[in-house]
Coordinates of C-alpha atoms in Angstrom, one line a residue:
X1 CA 56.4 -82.8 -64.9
X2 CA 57.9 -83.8 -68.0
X3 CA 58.4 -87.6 -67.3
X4 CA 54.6 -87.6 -66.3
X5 CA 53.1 -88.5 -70.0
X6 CA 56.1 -89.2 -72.1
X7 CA 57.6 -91.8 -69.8
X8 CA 54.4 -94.1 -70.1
X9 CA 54.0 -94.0 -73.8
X10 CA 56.7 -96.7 -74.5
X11 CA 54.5 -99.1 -71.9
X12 CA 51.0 -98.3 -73.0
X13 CA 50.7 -101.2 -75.5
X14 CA 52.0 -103.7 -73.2
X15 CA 50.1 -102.0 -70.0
X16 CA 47.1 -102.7 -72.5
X17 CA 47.8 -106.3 -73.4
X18 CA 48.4 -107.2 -69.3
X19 CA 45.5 -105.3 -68.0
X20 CA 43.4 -106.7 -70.7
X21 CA 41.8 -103.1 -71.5
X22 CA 40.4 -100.8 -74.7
X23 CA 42.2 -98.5 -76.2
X24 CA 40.4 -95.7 -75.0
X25 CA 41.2 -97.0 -71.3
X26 CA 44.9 -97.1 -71.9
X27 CA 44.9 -93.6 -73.6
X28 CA 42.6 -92.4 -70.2
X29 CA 45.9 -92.9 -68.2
X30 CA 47.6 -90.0 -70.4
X31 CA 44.4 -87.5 -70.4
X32 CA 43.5 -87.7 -66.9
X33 CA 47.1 -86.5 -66.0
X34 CA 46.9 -83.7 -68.9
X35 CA 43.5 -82.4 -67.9
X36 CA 44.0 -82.6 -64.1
X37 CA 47.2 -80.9 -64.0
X38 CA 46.1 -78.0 -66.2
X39 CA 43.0 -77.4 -64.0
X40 CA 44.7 -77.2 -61.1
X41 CA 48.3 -75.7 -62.4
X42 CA 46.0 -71.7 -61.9
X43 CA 44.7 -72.6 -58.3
X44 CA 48.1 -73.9 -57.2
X45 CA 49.4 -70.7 -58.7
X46 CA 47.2 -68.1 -56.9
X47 CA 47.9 -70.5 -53.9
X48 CA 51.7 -70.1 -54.8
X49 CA 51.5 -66.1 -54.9
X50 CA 49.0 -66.1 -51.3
X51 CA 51.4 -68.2 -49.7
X52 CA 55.1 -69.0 -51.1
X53 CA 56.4 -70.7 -54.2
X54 CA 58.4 -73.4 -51.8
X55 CA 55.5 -73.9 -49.5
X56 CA 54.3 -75.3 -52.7
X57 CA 56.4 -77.2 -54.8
X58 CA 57.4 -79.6 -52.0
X59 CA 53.9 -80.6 -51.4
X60 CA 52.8 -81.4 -55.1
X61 CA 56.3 -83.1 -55.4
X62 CA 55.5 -85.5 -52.6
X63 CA 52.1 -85.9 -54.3
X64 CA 53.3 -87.0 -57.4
X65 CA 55.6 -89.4 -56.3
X66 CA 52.6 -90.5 -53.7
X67 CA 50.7 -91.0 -57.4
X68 CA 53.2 -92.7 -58.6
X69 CA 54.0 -95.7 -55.9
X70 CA 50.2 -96.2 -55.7
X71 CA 50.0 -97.1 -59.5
X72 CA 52.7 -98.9 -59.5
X73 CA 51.7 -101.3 -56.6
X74 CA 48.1 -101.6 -58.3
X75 CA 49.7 -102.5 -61.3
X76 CA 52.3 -105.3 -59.0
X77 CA 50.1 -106.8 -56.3
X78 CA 46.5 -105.2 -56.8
X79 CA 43.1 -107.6 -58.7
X80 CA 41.8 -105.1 -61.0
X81 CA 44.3 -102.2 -60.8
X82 CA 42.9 -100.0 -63.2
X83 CA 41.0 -97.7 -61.4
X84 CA 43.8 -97.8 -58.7
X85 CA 46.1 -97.1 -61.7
X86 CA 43.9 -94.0 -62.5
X87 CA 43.8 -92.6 -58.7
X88 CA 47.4 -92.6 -58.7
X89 CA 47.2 -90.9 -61.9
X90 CA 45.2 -87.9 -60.6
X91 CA 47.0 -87.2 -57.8
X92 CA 50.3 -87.4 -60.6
X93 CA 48.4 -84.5 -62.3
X94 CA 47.6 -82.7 -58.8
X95 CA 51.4 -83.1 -57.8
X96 CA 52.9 -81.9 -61.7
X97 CA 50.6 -79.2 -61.6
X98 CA 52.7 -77.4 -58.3
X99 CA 56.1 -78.4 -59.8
X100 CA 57.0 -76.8 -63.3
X101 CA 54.8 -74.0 -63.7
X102 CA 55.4 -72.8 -59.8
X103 CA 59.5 -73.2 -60.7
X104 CA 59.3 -70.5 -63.7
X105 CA 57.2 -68.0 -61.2
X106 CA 60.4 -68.9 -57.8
X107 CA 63.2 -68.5 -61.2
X108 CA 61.7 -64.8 -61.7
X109 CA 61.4 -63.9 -58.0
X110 CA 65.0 -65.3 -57.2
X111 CA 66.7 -63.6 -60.1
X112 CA 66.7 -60.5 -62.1
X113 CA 67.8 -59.0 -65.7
X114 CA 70.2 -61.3 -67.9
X115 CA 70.6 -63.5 -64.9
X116 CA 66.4 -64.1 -64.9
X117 CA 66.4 -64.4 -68.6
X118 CA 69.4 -67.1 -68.2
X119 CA 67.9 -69.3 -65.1
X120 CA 64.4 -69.3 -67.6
X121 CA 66.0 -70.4 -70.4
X122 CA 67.6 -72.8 -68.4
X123 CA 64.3 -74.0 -66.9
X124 CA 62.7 -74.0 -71.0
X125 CA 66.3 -76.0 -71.6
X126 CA 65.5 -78.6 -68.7
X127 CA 61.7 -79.4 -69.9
X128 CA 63.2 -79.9 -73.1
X129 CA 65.5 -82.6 -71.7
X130 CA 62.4 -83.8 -69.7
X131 CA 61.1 -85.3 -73.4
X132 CA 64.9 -86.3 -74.8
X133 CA 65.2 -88.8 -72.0
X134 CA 61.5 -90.0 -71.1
X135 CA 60.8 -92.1 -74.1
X136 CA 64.2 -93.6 -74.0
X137 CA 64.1 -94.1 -69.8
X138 CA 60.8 -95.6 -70.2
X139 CA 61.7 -97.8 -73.3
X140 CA 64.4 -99.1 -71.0
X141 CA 62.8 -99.5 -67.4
X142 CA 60.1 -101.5 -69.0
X143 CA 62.6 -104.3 -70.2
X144 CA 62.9 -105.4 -66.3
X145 CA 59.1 -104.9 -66.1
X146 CA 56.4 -102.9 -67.5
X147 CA 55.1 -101.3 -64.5
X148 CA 58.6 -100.4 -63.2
X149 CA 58.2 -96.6 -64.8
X150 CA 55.5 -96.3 -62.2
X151 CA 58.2 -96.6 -59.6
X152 CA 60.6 -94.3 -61.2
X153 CA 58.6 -91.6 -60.6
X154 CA 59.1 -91.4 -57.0
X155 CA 63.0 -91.7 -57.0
X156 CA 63.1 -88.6 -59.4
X157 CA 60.8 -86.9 -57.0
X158 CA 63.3 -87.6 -54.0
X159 CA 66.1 -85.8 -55.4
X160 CA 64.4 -82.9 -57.0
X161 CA 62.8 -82.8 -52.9
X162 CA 65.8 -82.8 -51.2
X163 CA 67.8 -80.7 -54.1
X164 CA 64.7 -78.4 -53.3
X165 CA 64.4 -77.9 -50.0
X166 CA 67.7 -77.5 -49.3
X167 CA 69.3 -75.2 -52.2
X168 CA 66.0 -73.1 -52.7
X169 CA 65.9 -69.9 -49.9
X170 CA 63.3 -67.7 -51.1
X171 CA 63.1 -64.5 -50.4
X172 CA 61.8 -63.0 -47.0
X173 CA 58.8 -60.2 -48.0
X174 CA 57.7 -58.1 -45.0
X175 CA 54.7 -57.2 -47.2
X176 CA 51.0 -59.0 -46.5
X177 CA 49.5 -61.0 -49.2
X178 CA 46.5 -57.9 -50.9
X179 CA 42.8 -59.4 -49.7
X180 CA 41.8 -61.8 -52.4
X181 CA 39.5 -59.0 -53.5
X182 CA 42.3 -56.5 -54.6
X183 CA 44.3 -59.6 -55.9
X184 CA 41.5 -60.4 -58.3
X185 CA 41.3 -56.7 -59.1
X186 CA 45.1 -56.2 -59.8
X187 CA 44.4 -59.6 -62.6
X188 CA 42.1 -58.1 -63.8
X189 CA 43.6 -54.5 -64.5
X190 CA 46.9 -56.3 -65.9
X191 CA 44.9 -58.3 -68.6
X192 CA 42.2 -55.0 -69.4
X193 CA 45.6 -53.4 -70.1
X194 CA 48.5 -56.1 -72.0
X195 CA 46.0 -58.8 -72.5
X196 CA 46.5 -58.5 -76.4
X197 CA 49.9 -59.2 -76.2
X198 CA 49.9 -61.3 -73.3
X199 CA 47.2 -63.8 -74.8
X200 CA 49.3 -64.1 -77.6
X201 CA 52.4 -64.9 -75.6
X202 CA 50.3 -67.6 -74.1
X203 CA 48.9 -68.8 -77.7
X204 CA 52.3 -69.1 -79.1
X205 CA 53.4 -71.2 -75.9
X206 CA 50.0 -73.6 -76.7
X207 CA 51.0 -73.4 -80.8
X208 CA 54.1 -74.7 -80.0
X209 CA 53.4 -77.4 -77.4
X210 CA 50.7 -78.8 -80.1
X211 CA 53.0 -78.8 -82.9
X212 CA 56.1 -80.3 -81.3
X213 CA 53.6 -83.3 -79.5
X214 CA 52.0 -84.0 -82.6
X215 CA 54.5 -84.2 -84.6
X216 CA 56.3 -86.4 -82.4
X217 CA 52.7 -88.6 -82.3
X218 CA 53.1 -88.8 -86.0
X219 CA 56.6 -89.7 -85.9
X220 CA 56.2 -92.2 -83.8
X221 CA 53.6 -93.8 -86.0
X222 CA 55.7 -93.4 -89.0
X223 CA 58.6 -95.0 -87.6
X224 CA 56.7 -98.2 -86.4
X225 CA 54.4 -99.0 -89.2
X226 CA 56.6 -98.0 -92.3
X227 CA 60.1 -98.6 -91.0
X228 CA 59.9 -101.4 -88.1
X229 CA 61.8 -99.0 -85.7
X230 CA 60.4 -100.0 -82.4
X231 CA 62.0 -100.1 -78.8
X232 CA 64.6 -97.9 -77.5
X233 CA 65.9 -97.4 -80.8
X234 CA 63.0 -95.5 -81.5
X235 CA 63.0 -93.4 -78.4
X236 CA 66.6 -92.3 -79.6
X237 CA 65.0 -91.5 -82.8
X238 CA 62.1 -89.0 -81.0
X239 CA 65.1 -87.7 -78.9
X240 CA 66.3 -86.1 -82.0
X241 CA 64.3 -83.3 -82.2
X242 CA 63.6 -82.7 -78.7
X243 CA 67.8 -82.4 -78.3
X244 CA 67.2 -79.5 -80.5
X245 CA 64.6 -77.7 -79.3
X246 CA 66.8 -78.7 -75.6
X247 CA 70.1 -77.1 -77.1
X248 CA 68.4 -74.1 -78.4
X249 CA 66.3 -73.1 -75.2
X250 CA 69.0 -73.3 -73.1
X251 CA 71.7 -71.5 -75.7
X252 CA 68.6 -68.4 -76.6
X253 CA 67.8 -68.4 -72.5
X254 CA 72.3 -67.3 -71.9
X255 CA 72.2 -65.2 -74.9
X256 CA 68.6 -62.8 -74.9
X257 CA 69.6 -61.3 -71.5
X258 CA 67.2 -58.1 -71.0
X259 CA 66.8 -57.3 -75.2
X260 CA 63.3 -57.5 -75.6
X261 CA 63.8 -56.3 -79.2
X262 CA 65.5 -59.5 -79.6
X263 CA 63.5 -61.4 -78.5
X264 CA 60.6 -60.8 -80.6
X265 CA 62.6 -60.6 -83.4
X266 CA 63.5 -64.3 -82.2
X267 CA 59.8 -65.2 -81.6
X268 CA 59.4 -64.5 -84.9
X269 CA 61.9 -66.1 -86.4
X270 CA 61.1 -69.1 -84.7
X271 CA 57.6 -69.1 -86.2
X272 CA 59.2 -68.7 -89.6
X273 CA 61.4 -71.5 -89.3
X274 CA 58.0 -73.2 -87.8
X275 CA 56.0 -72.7 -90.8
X276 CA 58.4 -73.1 -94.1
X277 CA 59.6 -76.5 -92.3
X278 CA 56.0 -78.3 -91.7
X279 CA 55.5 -77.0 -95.9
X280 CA 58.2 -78.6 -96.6
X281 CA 57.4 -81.4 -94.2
X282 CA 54.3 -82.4 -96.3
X283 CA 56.1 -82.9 -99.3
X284 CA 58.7 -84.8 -98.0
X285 CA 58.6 -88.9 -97.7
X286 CA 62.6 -90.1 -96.8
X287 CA 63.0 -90.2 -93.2
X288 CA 66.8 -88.9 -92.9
X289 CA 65.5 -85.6 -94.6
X290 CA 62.4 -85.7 -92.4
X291 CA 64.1 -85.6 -89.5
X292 CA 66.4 -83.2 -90.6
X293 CA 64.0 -81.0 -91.8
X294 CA 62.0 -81.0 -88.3
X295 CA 65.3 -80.2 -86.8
X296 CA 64.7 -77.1 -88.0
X297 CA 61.0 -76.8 -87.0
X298 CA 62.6 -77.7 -83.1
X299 CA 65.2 -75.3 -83.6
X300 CA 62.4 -72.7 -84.3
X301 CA 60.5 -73.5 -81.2
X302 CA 64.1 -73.7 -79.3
X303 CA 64.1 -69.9 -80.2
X304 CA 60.3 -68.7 -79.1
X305 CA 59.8 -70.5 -76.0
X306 CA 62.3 -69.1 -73.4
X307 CA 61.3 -65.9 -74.9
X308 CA 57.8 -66.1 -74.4
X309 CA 58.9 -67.9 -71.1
X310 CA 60.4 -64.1 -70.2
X311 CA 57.7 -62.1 -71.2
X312 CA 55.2 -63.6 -69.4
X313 CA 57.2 -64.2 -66.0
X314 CA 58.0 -60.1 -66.2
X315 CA 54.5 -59.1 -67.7
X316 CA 53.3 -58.4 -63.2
X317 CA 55.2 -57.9 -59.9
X318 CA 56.1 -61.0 -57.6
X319 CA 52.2 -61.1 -55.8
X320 CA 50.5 -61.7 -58.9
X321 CA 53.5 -63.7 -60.9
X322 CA 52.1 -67.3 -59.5
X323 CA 49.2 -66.9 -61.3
X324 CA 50.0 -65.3 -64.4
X325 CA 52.8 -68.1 -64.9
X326 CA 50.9 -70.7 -63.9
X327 CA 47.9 -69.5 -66.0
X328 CA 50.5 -69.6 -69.4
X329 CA 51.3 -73.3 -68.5
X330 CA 47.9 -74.5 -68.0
X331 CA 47.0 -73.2 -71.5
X332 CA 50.5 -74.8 -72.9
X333 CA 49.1 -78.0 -71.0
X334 CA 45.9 -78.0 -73.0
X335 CA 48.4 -77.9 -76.3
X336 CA 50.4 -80.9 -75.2
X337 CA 47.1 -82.4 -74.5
X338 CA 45.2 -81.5 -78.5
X339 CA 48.3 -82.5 -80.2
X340 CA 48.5 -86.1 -80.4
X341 CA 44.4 -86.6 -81.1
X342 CA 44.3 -83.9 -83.5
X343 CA 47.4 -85.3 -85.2
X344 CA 45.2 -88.5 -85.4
X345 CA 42.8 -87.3 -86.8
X346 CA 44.2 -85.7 -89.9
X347 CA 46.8 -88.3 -91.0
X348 CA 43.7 -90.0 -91.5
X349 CA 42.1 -86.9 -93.7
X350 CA 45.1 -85.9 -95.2
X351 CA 49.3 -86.2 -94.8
X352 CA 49.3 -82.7 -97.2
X353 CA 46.6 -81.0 -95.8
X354 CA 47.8 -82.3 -92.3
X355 CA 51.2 -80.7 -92.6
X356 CA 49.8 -77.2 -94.5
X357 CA 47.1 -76.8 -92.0
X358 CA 49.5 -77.2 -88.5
X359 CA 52.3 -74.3 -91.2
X360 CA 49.1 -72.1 -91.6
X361 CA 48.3 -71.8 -87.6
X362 CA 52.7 -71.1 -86.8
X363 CA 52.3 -68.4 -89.6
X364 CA 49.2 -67.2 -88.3
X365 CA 50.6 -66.8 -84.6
X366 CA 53.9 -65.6 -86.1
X367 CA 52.1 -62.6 -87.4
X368 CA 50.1 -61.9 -84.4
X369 CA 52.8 -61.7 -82.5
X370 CA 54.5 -59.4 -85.2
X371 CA 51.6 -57.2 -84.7
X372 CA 50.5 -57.3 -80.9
X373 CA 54.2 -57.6 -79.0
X374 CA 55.2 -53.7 -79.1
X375 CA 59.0 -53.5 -77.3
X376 CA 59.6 -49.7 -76.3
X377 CA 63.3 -48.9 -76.2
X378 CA 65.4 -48.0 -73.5
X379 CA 66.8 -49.7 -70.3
X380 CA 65.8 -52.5 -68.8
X381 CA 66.5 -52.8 -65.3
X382 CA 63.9 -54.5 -63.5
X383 CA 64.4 -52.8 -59.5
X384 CA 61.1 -52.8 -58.5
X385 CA 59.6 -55.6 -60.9
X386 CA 56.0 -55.5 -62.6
X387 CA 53.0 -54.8 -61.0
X388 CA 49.0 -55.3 -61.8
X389 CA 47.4 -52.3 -63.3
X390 CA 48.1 -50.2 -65.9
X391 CA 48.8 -47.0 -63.7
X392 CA 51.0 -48.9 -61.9
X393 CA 52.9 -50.4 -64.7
X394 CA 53.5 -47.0 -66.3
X395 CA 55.4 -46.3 -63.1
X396 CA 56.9 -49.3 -61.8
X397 CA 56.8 -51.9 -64.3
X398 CA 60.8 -52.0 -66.2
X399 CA 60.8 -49.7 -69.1
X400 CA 61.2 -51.7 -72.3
X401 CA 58.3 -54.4 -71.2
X402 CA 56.1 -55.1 -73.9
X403 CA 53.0 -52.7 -74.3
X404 CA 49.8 -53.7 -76.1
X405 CA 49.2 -52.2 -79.5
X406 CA 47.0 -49.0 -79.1
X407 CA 48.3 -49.0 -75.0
X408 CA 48.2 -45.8 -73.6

């Protein structure tokens, strides 16, 4: 899902120069992915928790690499691709939208504890290398030809197919999916109850998205204009970061196991680190330090999201996980998708202001989740996993999950 926007960047100028279009047109081939996948990430996840996660995935993966041959043959053989161009990126956005988001929801069904806390990190470690490698993958496929990324899409989706339908063995349930009425019911009675904390889980996911894509948009603008770094060289440069934020997911995802103590004291941290870097940030002009210092910034967000990325997947039982899961990614989708324009819109304001305004929203969000994420003590084991309603969870639901504040 990862390769779906940050592959193309590297091409957009020259796929604007060929196709002899705006701006605005070029930057619609980004968008429509962004705001298709995150309407369609929730419906794919109730359809996800009716049916199965693998009945899924493997449908939406084919889609997206359908998506992805049909642009790139516009853009090869087709008069007047665009709007060929923009077909195969909807169905791109359809496809992503049953890939990642379904994967977190099948990582917490397949595993359990540590182990689930592991695999998650894992999967928050693996989106992570998603953005180290596109811009540098698509900096290089487009020295053959521009519209080659188009067909690269595909060839990853064959392997994560097969790798798919052959490793993955979900889990038999003798249970029938509850009526759609009771489904809707249980959501309901499991956001009544932890939606304080949960909507702030899925705010710091957004926050975090935003920042790191913006920031990255700015970079990349700073790095062209100012200092001529242009090509791969400067997807290298991006990669920096996002190697960070990569290392840390993957190391925080091994090391949290079932502490949910820990982990908010992490999440928290991370917004720390979040907010005194982008301060700093606005002050600072030489690029080595810049970089250095949004290291740390990465290295914050390298901390929250596998542990928001736990919360959430543990927050309801295995029926109602699809949606809650894909719910979270949606609204991270929606951050990916403000960053960049946002970004935009206040280097031209102000660089100071930019920077101060982007450190007050992590401390903001740091605080909230300071106040809202309440961790009772105790063990952990999850036997019987979460379920929707708040009668329910004081039964079933692991002790140690987080409770709202003021929860009964």
């Amino acid at each position: 899902m990862t390769l779906g926007n940050s592959m193309l960047i590297p091409i957009l100028p020259k796929m604007k120069s060929e196709l002899h279009l705006s701006s605005f047109q070029v930057s619609l081939t980004i968008t429509v992915f962004s705001l298709v996948a995150a309407f369609f990430i929730p419906i794919l996840g109730y359809l996800s928790d009716r049916i199965s996660r693998k009945a899924i995935i493997i449908p939406a993966l084919m889609l997206y690499g359908i998506g992805g041959i049909l642009s790139g043959a516009a853009a090869a053989w087709f008069s007047g691709p665009y709007m060929w161009i923009m077909i195969g990126r909807i169905l791109q956005g359809i496809g992503a939208a049953g890939t990642a988001p379904i994967a977190m929801a099948l990582a917490g069904d397949l595993f359990r504890g540590s182990e689930a806390s592991r695999v998650l990190g894992l999967v928050e470690a693996s989106n992570g290398f998603g953005k180290v490698i596109s811009p540098i993958l698509g900096s290089a496929i487009a020295l053959i030809v521009w519209y080659g990324v188009f067909f690269a899409f595909p060839v990853v989706m064959l392997g994560s197919l097969i790798l798919t339908w052959v490793f993955i063995k979900e889990k038999k349930t003798a249970k029938e999916p509850p009526p759609f009425k009771k489904y809707i019911h249980g959501l309901a009675s499991v956001f009544k109850h932890e939606g304080r904390w949960l909507f702030t889980a899925y705010l710091a996911g957004a926050t975090c998205q935003f920042a790191l894509f913006g920031i990255l948009f700015f970079l990349s603008d700073v790095l062209e204009k100012p200092h001529n770094i242009v090509g791969v060289v400067k997807g290298l440069v991006l990669a920096i970061p996002l190697l960070v934020m990569c290392t840390t997911s993957y190391i925080t995802g091994s090391k949290i196991g079932e502490n949910k103590k820990l982990m908010k004291i992490l999440i928290v941290t991370g917004f720390i680190l979040m907010t005194i870097s982008y301060v700093l940030l606005s002050f600072i002009g030489h690029l080595t330090l810049f970089i250095a210092i949004l290291a740390v910034s990465s290295l914050g967000t390298g901390l929250i999201l596998p542990c928001v990325n736990t919360f959430i997947t543990k927050a309801v039982g295995k029926e109602r996980r699809g949606f809650v899961t894909s719910l979270y990614s949606s609204v991270r989708f929606f951050g990916v998708a403000a960053g960049p324009p946002l970004f935009g819109w206040m280097m031209g304001w102000s660089r100071i202001g930019m920077f101060l305004s982007i450190a007050g929203l992590t401390f903001v969000v740091g605080l909230l989740v300071l106040l809202m994420f309440r961790v009772n003590q105790g063990n952990n084991d999850e036997k019987q996993g979460g379920s929707g309603g708040h009668v329910e969870m004081k039964r079933k639901m692991p002790v140690g999950l987080l409770k709202p504040v003021g929860g009964r």
